[in-house]
Coordinates of C-alpha atoms in Angstrom, one line a residue:
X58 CA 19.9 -17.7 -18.3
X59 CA 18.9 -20.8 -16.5
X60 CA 21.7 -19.3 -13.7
X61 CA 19.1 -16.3 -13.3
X62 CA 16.5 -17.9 -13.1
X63 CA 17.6 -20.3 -9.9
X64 CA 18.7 -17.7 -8.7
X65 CA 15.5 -15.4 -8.6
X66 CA 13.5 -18.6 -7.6
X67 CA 15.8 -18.9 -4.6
X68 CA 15.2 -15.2 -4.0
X69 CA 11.5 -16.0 -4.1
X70 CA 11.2 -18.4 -1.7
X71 CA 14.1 -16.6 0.7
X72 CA 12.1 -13.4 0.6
X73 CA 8.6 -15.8 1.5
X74 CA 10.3 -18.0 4.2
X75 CA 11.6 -14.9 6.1
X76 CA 8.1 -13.2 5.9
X77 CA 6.1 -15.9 6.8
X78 CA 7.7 -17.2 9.6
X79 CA 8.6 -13.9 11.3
X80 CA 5.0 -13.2 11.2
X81 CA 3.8 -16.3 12.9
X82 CA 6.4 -15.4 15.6
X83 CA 4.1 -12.6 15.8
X84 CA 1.3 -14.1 15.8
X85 CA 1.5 -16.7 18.4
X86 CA 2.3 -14.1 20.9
X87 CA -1.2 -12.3 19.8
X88 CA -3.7 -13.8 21.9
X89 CA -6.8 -11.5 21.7
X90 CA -8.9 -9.8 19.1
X91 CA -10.7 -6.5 19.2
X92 CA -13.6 -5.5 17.4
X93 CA -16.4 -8.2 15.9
X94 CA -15.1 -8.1 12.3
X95 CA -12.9 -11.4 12.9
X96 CA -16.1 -13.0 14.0
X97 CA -18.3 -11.9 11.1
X98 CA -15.9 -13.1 8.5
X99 CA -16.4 -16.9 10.6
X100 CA -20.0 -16.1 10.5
X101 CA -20.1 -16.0 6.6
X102 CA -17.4 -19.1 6.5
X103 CA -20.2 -21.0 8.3
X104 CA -23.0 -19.4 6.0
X105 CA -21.0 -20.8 3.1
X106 CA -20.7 -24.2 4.2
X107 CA -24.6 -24.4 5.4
X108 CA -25.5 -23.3 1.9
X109 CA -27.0 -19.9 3.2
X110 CA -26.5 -16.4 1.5
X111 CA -23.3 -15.0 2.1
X112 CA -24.3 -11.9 0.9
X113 CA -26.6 -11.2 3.9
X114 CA -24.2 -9.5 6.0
X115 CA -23.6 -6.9 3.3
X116 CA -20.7 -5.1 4.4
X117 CA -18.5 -7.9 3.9
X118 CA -17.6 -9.8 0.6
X119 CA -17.8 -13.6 0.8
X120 CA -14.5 -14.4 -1.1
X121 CA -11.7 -13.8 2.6
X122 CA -14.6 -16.1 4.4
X123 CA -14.2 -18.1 2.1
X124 CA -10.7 -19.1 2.6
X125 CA -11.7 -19.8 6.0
X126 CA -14.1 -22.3 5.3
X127 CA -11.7 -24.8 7.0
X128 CA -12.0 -23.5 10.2
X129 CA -16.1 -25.2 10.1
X130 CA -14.5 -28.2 9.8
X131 CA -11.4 -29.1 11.9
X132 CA -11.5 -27.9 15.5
X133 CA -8.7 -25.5 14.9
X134 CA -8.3 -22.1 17.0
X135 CA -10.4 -20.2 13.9
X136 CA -8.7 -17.0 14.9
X137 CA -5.6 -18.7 15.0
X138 CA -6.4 -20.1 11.7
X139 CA -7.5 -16.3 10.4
X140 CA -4.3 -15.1 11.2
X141 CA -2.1 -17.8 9.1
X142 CA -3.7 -17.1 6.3
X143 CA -3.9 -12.9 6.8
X144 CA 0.3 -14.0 7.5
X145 CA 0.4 -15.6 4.2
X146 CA -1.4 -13.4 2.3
X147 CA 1.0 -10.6 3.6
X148 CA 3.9 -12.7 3.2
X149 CA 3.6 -13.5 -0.9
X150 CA 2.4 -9.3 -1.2
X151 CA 5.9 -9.1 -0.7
X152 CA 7.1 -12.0 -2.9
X153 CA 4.8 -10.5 -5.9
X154 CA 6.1 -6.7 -5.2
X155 CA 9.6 -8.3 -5.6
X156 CA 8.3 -9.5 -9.0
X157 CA 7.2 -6.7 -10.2
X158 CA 10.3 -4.7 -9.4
X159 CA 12.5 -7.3 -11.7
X160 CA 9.3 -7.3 -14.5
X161 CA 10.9 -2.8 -14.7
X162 CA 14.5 -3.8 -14.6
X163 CA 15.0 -3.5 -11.0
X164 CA 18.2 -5.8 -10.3
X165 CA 18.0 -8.3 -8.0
X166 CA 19.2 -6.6 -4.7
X167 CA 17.0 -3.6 -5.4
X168 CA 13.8 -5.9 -6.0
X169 CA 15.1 -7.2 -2.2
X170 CA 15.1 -3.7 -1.1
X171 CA 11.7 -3.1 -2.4
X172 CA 10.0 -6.5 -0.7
X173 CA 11.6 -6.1 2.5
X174 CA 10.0 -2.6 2.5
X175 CA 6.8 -3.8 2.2
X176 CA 6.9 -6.5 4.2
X177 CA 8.6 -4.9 6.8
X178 CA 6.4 -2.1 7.0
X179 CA 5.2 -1.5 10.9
X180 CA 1.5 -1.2 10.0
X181 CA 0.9 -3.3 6.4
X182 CA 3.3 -6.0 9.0
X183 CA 0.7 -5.5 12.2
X184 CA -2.5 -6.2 10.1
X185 CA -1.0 -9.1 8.4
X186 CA -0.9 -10.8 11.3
X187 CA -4.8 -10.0 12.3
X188 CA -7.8 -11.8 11.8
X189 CA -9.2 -9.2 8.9
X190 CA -9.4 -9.6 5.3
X191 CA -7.1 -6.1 4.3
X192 CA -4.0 -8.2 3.6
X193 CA -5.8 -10.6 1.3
X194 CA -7.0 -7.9 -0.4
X195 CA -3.7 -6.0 -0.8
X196 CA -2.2 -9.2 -2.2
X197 CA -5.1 -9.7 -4.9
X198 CA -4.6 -5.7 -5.8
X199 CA -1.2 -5.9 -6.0
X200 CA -1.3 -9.0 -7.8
X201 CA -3.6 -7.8 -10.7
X202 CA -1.6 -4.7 -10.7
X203 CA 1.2 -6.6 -11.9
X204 CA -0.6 -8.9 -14.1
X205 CA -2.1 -6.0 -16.1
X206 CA 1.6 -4.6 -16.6
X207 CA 3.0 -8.0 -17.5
X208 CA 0.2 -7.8 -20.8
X209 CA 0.1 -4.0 -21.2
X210 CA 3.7 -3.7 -21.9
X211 CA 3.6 -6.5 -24.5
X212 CA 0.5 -4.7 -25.8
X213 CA -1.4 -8.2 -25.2
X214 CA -5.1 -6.7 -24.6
X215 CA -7.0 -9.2 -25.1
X216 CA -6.1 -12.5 -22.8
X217 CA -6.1 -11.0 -19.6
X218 CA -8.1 -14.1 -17.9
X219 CA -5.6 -14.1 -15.3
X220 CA -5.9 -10.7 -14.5
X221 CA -9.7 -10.7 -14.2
X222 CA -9.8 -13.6 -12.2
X223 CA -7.5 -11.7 -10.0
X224 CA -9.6 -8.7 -10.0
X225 CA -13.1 -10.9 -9.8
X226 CA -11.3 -12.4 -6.7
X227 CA -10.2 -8.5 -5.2
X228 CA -14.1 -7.4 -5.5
X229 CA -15.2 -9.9 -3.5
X230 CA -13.1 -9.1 -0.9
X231 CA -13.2 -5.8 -0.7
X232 CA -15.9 -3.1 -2.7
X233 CA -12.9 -1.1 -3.6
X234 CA -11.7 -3.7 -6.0
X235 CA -14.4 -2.6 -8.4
X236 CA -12.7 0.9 -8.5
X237 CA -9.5 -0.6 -9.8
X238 CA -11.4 -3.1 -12.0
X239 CA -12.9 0.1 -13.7
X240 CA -10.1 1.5 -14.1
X241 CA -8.1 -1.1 -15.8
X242 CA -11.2 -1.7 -18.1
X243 CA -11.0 2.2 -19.2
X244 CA -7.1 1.7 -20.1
X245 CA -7.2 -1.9 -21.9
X246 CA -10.8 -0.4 -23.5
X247 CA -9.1 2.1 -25.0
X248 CA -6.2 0.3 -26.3
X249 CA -9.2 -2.3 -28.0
X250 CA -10.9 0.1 -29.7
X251 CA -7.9 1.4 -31.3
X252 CA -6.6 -2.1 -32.4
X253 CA -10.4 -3.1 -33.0
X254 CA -10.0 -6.1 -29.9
X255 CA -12.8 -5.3 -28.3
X256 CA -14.8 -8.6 -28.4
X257 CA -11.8 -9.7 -27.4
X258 CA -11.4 -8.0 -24.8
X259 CA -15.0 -8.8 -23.7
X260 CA -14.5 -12.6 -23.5
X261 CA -11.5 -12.1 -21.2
X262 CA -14.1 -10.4 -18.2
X263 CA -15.5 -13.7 -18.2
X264 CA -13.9 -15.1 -15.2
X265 CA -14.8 -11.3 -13.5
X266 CA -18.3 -11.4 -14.3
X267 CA -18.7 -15.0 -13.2
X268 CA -17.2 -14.2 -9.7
X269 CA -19.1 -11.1 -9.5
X270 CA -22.6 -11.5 -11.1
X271 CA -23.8 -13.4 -7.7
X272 CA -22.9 -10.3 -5.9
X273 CA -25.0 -7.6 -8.5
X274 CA -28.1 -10.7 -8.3
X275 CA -28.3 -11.1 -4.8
X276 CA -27.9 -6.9 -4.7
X277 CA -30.9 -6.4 -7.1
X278 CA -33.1 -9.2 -5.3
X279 CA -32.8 -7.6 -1.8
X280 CA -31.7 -4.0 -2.3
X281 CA -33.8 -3.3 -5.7
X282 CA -30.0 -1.7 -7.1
X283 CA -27.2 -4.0 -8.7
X284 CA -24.8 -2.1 -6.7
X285 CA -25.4 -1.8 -2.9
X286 CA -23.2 -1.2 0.5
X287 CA -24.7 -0.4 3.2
X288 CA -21.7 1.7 4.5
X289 CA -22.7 3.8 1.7
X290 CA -26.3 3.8 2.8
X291 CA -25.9 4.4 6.6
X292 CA -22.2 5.7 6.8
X293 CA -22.7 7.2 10.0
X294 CA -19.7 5.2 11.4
X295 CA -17.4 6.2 8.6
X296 CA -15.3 9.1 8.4
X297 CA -17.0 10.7 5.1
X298 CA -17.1 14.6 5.0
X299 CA -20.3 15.9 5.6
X300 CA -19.1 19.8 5.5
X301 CA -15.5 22.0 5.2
X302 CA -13.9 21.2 8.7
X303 CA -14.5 17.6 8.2
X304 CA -13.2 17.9 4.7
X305 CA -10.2 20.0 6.5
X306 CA -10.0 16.8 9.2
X307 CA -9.7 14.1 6.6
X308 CA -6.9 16.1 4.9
X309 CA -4.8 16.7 7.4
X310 CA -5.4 13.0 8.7
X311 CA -4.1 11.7 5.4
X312 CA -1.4 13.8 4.9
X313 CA 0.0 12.6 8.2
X314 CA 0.0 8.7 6.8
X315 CA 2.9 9.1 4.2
X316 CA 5.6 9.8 7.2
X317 CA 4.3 6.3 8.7
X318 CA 4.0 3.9 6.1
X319 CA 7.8 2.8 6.8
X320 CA 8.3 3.5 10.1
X321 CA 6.8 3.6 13.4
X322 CA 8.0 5.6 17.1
X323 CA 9.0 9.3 17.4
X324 CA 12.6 7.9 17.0
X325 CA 12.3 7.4 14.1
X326 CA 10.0 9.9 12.5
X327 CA 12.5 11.6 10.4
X328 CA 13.7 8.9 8.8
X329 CA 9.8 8.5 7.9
X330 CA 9.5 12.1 6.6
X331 CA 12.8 11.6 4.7
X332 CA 11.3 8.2 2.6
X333 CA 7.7 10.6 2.0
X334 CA 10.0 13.2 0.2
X335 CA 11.4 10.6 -1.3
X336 CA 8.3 9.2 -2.7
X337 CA 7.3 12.5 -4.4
X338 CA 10.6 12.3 -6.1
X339 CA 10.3 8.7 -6.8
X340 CA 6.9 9.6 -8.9
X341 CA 8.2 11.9 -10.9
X342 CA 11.1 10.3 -11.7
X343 CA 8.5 7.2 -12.5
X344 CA 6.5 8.8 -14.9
X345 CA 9.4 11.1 -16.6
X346 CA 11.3 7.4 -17.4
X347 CA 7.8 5.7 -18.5
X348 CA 5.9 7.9 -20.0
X349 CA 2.1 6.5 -21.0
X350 CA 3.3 3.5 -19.4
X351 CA 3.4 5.1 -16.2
X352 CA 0.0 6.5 -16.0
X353 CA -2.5 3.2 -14.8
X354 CA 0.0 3.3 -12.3
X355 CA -0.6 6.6 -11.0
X356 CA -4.4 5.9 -10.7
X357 CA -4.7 3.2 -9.2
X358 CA -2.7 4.8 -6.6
X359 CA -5.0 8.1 -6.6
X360 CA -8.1 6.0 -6.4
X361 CA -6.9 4.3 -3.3
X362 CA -5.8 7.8 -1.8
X363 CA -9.3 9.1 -2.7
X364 CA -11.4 6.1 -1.3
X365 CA -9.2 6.4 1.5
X366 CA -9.7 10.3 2.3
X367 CA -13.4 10.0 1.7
X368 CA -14.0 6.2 3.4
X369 CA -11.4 6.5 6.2
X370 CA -8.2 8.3 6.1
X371 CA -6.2 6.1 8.5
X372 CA -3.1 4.2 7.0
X373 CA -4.8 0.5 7.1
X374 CA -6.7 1.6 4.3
X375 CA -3.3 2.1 2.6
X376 CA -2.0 -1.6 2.0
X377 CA -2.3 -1.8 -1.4
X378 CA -1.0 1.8 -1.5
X379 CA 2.6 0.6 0.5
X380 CA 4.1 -2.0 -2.1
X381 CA 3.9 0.5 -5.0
X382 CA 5.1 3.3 -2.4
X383 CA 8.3 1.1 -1.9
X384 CA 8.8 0.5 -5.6
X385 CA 8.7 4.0 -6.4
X386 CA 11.3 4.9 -3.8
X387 CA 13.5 2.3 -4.8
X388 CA 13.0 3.3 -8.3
X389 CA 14.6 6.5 -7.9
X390 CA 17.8 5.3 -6.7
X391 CA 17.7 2.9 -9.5
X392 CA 17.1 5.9 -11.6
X393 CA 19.8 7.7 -10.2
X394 CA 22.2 5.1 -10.2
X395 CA 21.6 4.4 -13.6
X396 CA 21.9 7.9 -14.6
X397 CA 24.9 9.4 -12.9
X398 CA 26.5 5.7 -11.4
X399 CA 25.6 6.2 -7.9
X400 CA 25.7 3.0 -6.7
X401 CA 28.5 3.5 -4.1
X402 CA 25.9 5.9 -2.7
X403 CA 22.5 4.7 -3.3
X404 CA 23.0 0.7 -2.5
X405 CA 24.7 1.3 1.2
X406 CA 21.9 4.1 2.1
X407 CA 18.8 1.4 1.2
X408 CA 21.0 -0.9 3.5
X409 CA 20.9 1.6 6.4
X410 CA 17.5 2.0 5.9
X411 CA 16.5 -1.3 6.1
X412 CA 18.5 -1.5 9.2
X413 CA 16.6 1.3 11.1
X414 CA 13.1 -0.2 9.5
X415 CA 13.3 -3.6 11.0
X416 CA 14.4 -2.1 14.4
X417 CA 11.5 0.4 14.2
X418 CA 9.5 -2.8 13.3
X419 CA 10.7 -4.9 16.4
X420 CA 9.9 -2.1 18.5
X421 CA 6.3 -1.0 17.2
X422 CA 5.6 -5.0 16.8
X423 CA 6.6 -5.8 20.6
X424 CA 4.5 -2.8 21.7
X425 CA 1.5 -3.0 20.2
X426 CA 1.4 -6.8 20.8
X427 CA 1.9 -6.7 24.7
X428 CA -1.2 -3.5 23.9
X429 CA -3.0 -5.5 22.2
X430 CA -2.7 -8.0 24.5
X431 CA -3.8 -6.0 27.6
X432 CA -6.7 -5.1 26.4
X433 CA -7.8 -8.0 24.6
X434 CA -6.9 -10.8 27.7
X435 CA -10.9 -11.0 28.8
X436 CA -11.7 -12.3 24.9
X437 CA -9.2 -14.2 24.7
X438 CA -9.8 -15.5 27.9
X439 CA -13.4 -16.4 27.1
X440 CA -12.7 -17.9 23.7
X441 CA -10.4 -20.3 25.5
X442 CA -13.4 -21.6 28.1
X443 CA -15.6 -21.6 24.7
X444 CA -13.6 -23.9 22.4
X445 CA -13.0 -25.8 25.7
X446 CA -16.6 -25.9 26.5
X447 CA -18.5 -26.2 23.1
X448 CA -16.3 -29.2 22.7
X449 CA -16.5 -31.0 25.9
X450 CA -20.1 -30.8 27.5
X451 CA -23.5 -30.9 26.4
X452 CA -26.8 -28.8 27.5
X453 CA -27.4 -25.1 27.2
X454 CA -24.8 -22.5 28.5
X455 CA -25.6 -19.5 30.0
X456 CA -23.8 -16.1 29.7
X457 CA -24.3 -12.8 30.9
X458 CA -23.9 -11.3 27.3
X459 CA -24.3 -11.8 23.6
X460 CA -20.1 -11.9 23.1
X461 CA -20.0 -12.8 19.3
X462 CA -17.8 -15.3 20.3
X463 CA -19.8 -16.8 21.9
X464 CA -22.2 -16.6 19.3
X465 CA -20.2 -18.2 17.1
X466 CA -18.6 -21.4 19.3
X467 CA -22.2 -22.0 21.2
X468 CA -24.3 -22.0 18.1
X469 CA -27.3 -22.6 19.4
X470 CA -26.3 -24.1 22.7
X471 CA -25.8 -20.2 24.0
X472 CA -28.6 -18.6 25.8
X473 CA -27.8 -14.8 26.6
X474 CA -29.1 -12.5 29.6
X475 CA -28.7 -9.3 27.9
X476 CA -27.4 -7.6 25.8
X477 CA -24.9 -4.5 26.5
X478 CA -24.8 -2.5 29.0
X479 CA -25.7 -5.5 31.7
X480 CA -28.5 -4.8 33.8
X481 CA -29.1 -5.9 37.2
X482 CA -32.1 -7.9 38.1
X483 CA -33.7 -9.6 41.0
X484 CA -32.5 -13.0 42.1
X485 CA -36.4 -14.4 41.1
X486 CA -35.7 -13.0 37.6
X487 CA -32.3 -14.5 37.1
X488 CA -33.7 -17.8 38.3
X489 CA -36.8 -17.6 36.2
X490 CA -34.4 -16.9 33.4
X491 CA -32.1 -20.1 33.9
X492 CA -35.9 -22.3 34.2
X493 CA -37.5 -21.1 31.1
X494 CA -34.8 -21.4 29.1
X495 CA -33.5 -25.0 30.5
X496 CA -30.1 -24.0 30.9
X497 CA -27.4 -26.6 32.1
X498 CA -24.4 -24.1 32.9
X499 CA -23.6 -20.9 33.6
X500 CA -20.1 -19.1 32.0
X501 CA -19.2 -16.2 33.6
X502 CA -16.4 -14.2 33.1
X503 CA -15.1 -12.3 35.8
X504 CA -15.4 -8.2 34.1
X505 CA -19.3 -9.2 33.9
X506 CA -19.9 -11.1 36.7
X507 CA -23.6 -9.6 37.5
X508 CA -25.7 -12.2 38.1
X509 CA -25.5 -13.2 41.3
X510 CA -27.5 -16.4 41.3
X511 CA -24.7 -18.3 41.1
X512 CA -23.6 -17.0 44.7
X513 CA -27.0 -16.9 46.4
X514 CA -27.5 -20.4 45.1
X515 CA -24.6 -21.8 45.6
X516 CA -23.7 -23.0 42.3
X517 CA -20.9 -25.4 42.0
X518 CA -17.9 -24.5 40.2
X519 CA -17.1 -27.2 37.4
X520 CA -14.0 -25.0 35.6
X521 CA -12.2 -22.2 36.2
X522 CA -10.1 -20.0 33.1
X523 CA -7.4 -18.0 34.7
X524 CA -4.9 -15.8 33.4
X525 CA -3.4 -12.9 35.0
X526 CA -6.1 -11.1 36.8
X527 CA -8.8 -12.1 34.5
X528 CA -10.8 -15.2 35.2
X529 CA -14.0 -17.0 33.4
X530 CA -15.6 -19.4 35.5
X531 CA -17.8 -22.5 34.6
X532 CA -21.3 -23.2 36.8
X533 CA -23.3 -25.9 37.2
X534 CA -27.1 -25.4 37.4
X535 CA -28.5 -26.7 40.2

């Protein structure tokens, strides 16, 4: 017994070691970011330390910021610092799928085969190396998820603090962890009631209402409602159905996801259609073995499909989805194996497909990141010359923009032109700019380089960031 146990806590760490650092190879060759959301989870970091609200930005859920509460203060690369922990999250997802395989029997080299399909997954691998709080959030889900089953099969219903910590934790990360919260309250309610636990089972959502109940004040102070989004309120960015053919458009966008959550590249398409059969099989086979057992299961993985179809059917909204998706096919092959001793069969094919997974992985990975890369070099670029600069000289800097990074390094420091699209003003304006608002240095980089002050007057150049053919270059005000 004590043999099995080494043994699995071997496995463990194996199975985190090999995630972990494969995704920092990853992510040191990632230099950009796209989109703001990186920034506005710093943003809400810095709120936290500061003592602000962190509920003011009220798309986003204070608890990922909060792990990156560091980053205020040690002068660390914060996106740097984002994506270690986005790696680790991702990494343990994998160690706690591998968990939950053994907690149903799974032996030990089909527990492997389901972690290294989840963390070897193209996409659930690509945003676990991004600056963005999905992975974290897949982690907690998947977490509770296996903390609920670890009491519900002993028919323990009423000292689930760990679980509702969990689940507290998942909420404040992302709003769809009050879906699944729901729906684990509806199952363990109904097992109370019938075994009359039911102030029992009340004094267990202590540790969820304590890390929620900030979240329904702060809602009812500002919003007048306990429960607020505002991608509910304005979801004109979103991808929610207002009428048949969008309905039609979401559908057959999320039918296409299934084929990818394994694979990436025409090349290996089929072997992503074959797994999605699979998986349909694996279900069944899943809820014909465990009966009632089978069923919180199966809705928590509806309600993610359904938030999914209705919020944004695109497969990063599936991360939580993948780990149970890789269960399930392994679990019909254990199934199988168990049933009709197809292990000669079963055991060498879930080799092969790991095999064609981690090359489809290397491929998408070394793609997307030279991509990503391309298009992302001017951020980069200028977050390089803002670390640099926010550290190492003092007076107001100038920039032709509002860049949120530079936002966030310059604090208040930065002084801004315009916003976007740049405009183009008379030298006299520029200059009466620069006066009024007592600016020190200008930081231009080279894809906005519209105010041309800095050639009329002659500036002098005090630093120049280079790389490739983008540039950001450092003035001194004259």
């Amino acid at each position: 017994m004590k043999s099995n146990k080494t043994i699995i806590l071997t496995t463990v760490f194996l199975i985190f070691i090999f995630n972990f650092f494969l995704r920092i190879y990853f992510a040191n060759q990632i230099k950009g970011v796209s989109g703001g959301d990186a920034y506005n989870n710093l943003f809400i970091a810095r709120h936290i330390v500061n003592g602000n609200n962190p509920f003011l930005e009220a798309r986003r859920l204070p608890f990922y910021p909060l792990l990156l509460v560091p980053t205020q203060f040690f002068e660390v690369d914060p996106i740097l610092y984002s994506r270690i922990i986005a790696a680790l999250a991702g990494s343990l997802l994998s160690v706690v799928i591998f968990l939950f395989a053994l907690s149903f029997k799974l032996n030990i080299f089909l527990s492997i085969v389901v972690a290294m399909l989840t963390g070897m997954s193209p996409t659930l691998f690509f945003v676990s190396v991004r600056p963005l709080s999905n992975s974290t959030f897949a982690f907690l889900i998947v977490t509770s998820v296996y903390l609920f089953y670890q009491n519900y099969k002993k028919k323990k219903f009423n000292k689930n603090y760990s679980l509702w910590f969990m689940l507290g934790l998942a909420s404040m990360t992302r709003h769809e962890g009050f879906v699944i919260a729901f729906i684990f309250f509806i199952f363990l309610l109904l097992k109370a009631i019938k075994r009359k636990q039911i102030i029992k089972l009340i004094y267990s959502l202590i540790p969820f209402g304590i890390l929620v109940l900030p979240f329904f004040i702060n809602n009812y102070l500002n919003f007048g409602k306990l429960f607020y989004s505002d991608y509910l309120e304005y979801p004109e960015g979103l991808w929610m159905p207002k009428g048949w053919d969008e309905f039609i458009r979401n559908f057959n966008m999320l039918s296409e996801i299934p084929k990818y959550i394994w694979f990436s590249g025409t090349q290996f398409l089929s072997y992503g259609k074959i797994l999605s059969f699979i998986l349909i099989i694996g279900v069944f086979a899943w809820i014909n073995d465990k009966k009632k057992l089978s069923i919180p299961l199966i809705f928590i993985l509806l309600s993610q499909v359904v938030i999914s179809f209705w919020y944004q059917p695109t497969i990063r909204y599936w991360l939580q989805i993948i780990p149970f998706a890789s269960f399930l096919v392994v679990y019909l092959g254990f199934s199988l194996s168990k049933k009709y001793s197809l292990k000669i069969f079963v055991y060498p094919l879930f080799v092969l497909i790991l095999f064609f997974q981690f090359k489809s992985l290397y491929i998408y990975m070394k793609g997307t990141v030279n991509q990503l890369n391309q298009g992302t070099r001017q951020e980069y670029l200028l977050r390089k010359a803002l670390l640099d600069v926010s550290q190492n000289f003092e007076g107001k800097i100038g920039l032709p923009a509002d860049y949120p990074q530079a936002l966030y390094f310059l604090k208040n420091k930065g002084v801004y032109y315009t916003t976007r699209p740049p405009k183009i003003d008379s030298i006299e304006i520029q200059e009466k700019w620069i006066k009024d608002n007592s600016i020190n240095y200008l930081l231009i980089p080279k894809e906005h380089d519209f105010l041309d002050i800095v050639r009329i007057k002659k500036f002098p150049i005090v630093k120049i960031f280079k790389e490739d053919n983008s540039e950001v270059v450092m003035y001194k005000v004259l």
